[in-house]
PDB file of C-alpha atoms in Angstrom:
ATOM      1  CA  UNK N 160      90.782 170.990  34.148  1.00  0.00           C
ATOM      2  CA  UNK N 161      91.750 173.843  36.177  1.00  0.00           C
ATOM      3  CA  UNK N 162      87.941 174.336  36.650  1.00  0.00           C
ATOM      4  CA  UNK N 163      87.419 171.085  38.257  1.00  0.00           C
ATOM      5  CA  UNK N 164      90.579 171.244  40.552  1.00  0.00           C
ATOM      6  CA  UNK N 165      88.688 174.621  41.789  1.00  0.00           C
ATOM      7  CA  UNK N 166      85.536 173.122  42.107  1.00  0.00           C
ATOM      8  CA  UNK N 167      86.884 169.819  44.160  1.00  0.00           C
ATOM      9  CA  UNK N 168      88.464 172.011  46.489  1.00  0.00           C
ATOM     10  CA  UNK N 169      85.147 174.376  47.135  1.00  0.00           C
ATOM     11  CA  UNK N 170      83.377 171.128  47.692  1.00  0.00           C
ATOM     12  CA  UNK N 171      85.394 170.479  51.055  1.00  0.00           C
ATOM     13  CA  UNK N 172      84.051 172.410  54.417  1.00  0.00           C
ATOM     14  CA  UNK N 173      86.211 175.830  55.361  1.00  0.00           C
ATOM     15  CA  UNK N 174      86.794 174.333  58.703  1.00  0.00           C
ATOM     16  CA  UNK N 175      88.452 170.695  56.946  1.00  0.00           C
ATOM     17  CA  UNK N 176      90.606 173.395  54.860  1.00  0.00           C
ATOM     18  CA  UNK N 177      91.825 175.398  57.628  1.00  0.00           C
ATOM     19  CA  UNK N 178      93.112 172.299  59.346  1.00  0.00           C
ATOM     20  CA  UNK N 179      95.004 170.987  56.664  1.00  0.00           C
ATOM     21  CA  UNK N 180      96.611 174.192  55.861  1.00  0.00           C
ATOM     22  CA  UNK N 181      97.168 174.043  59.495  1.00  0.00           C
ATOM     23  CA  UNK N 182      99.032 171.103  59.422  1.00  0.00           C
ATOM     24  CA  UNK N 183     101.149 171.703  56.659  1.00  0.00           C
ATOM     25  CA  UNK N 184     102.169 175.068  57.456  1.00  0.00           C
ATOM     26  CA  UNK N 185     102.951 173.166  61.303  1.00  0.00           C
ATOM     27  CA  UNK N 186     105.455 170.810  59.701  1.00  0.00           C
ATOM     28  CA  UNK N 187     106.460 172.959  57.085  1.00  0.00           C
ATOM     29  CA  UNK N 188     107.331 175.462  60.346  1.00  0.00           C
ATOM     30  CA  UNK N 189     108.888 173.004  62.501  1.00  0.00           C
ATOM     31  CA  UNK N 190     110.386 170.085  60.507  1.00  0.00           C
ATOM     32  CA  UNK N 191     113.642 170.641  61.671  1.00  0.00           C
ATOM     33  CA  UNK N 192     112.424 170.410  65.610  1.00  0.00           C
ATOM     34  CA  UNK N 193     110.432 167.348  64.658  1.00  0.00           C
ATOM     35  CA  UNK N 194     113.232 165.818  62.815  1.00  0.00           C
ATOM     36  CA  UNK N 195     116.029 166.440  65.856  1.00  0.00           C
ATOM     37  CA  UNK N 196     113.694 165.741  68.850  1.00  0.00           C
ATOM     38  CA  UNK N 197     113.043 162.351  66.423  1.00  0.00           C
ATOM     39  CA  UNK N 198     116.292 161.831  66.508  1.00  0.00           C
ATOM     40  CA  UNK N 199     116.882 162.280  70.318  1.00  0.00           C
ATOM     41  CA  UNK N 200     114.113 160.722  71.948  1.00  0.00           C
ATOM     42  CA  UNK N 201     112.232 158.385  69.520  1.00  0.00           C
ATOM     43  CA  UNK N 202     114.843 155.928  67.564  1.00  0.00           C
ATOM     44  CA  UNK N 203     112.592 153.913  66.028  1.00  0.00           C
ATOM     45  CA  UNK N 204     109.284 155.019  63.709  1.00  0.00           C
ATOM     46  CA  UNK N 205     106.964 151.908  66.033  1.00  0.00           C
ATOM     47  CA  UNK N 206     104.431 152.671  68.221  1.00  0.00           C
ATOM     48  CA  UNK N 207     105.981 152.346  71.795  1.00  0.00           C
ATOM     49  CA  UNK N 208     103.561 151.132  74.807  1.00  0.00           C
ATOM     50  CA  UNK N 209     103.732 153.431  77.466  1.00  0.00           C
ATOM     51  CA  UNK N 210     102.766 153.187  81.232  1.00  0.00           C
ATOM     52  CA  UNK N 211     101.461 155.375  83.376  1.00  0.00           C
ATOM     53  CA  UNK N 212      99.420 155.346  87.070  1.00  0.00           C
ATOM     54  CA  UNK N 213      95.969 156.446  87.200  1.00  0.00           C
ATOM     55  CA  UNK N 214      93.574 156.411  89.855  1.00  0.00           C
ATOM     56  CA  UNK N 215      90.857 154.173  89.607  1.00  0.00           C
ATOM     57  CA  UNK N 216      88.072 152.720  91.431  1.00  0.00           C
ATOM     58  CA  UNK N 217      86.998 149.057  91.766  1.00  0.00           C
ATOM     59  CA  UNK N 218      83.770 147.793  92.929  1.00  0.00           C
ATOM     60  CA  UNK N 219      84.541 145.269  96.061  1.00  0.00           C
ATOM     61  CA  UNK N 220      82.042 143.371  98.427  1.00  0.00           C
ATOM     62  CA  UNK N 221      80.747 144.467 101.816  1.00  0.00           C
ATOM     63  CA  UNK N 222      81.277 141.522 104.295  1.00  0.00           C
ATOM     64  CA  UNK N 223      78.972 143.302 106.509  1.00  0.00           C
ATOM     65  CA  UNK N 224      76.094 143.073 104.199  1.00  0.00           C
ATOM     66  CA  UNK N 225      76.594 139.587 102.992  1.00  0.00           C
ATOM     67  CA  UNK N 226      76.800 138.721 106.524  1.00  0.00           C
ATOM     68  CA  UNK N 227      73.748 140.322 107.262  1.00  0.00           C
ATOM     69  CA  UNK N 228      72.322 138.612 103.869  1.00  0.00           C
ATOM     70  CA  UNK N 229      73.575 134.975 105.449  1.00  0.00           C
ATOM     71  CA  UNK N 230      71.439 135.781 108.682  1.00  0.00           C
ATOM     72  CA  UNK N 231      68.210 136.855 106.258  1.00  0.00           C
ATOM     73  CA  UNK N 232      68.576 133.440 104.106  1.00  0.00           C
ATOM     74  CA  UNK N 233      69.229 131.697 108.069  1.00  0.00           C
ATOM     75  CA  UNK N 234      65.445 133.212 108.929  1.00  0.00           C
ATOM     76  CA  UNK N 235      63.858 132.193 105.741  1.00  0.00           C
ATOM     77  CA  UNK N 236      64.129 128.874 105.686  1.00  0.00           C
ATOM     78  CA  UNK N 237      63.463 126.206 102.927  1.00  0.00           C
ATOM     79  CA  UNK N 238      63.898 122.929 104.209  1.00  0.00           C
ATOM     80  CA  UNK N 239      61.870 119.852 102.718  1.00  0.00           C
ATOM     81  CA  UNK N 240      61.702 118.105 106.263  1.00  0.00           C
ATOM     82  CA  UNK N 241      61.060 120.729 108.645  1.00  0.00           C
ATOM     83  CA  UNK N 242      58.172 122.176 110.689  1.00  0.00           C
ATOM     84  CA  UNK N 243      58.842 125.739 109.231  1.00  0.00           C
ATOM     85  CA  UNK N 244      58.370 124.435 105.292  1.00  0.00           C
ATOM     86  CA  UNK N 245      57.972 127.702 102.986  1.00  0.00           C
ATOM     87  CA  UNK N 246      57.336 126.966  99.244  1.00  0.00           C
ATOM     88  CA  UNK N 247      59.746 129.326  97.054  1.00  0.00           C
ATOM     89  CA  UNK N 248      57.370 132.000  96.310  1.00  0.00           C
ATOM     90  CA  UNK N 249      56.555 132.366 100.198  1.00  0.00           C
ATOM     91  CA  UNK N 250      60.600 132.379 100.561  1.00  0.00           C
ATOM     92  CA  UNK N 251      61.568 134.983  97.844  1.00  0.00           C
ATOM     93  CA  UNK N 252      58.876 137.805  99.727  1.00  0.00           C
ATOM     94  CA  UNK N 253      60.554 136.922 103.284  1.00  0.00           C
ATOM     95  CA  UNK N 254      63.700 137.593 101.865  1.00  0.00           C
ATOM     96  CA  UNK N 255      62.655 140.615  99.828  1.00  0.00           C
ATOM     97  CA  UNK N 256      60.751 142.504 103.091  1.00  0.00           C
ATOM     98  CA  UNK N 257      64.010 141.555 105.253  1.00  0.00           C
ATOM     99  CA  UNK N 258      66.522 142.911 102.763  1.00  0.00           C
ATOM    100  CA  UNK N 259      65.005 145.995 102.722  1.00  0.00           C
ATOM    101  CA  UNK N 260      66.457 146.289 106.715  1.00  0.00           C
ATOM    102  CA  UNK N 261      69.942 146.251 105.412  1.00  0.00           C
ATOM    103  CA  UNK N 262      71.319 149.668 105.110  1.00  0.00           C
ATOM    104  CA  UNK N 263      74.876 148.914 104.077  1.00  0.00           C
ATOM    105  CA  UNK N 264      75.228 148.552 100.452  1.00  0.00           C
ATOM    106  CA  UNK N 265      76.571 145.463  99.121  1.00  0.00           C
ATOM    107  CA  UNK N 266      79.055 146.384  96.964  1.00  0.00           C
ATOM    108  CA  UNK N 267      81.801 149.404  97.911  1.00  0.00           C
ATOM    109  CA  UNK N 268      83.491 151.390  95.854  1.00  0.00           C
ATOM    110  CA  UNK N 269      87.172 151.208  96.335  1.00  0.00           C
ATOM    111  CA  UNK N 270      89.875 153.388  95.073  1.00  0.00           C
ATOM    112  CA  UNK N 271      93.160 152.288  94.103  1.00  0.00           C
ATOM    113  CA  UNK N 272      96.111 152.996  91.774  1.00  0.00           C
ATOM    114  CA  UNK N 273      96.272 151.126  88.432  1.00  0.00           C
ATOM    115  CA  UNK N 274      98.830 151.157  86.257  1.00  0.00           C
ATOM    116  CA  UNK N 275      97.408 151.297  82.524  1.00  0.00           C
ATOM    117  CA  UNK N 276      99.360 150.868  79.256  1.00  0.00           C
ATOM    118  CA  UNK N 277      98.370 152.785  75.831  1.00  0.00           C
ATOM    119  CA  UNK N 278     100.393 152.464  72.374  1.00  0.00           C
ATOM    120  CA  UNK N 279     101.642 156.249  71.698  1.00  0.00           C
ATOM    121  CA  UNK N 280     103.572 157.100  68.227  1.00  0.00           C
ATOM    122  CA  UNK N 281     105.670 159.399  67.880  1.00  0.00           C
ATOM    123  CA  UNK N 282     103.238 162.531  66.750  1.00  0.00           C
ATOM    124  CA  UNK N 283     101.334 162.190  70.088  1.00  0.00           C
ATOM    125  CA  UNK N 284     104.776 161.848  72.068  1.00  0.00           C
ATOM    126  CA  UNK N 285     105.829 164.894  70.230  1.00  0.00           C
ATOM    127  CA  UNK N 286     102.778 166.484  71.336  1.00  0.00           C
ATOM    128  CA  UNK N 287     103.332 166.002  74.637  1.00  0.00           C
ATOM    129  CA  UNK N 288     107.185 167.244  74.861  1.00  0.00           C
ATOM    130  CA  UNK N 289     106.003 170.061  72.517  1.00  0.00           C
ATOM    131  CA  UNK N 290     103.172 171.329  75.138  1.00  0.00           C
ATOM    132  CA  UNK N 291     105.218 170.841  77.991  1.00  0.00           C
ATOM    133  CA  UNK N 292     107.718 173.413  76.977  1.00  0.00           C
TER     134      UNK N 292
END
C-alpha cells in the first residue's frame, strides 16, 4: 500500500509538487492573517463585483472621410434615366480609383475612460492587500 502511495506521488511533475507544498506551507504560515483580514474587510465568503477605470480605446468614424466618400458616390453616378448611365461594374472601379485619393482614414481611434467590472473572491482580494503592503 505504502508502495503505491509512493509511486502516485512520483507520478506528479516536481514543479506541480513544489506548488502545492507551496500553498500549504502559505496558509499553514499565515492562517491567522487570512482569517483576521477575512474578518475585517471581506464579511461574506461571495464573490464581490468590483469596479475599476481603465483606459480604453474605441474605434469612431471620420466625418471627414465619409464626407469625402459622399462626394466620390456624388461623381459616380448610377442613375437609370440619365445621360451619364454607368452599369455597376463600371461604378464599383470609379469608386475604387477615387477612394484611393482619400488620405484620412475612415475610422479613428479614440481613447477614453471605461469603467469595467470583474467578480474578485476573496483569495485574489487578499492578494492584492497582501502585495500592497
Amino acid at each position: 500500500m505504502l508502495k503505491k502511495i509512493i509511486k502516485f506521488i512520483k507520478s506528479f511533475s516536481t514543479p506541480l509538487l513544489l506548488t502545492v507544498i507551496a500553498l500549504i506551507l502559505f496558509f499553514g504560515l499565515f492562517k491567522n492573517e487570512i482569517q483576521i483580514w477575512k474578518f475585517l474587510n471581506w464579511p461574506s465568503y461571495i464573490e464581490r463585483e468590483i469596479s475599476y477605470d481603465d483606459k480604453c480605446t474605441k474605434k469612431e468614424s471620420n466625418p471627414e472621410y465619409w464626407t469625402r466618400y459622399g462626394e466620390i458616390l456624388k461623381e459616380c453616378p448610377y442613375k437609370i434615366n440619365s445621360k451619364y448611365e454607368l452599369n455597376e461594374k463600371e461604378r464599383e472601379e470609379c469608386i475604387e480609383t477615387k477612394k484611393k485619393e482619400i488620405t484620412s482614414p475612415s475610422f479613428v481611434d479614440k481613447e477614453y475612460i471605461c469603467k469595467q467590472t470583474r467578480k474578485e473572491t476573496w483569495f485574489y482580494a487578499f492578494g492584492r492587500y497582501w502585495f500592497k503592503k
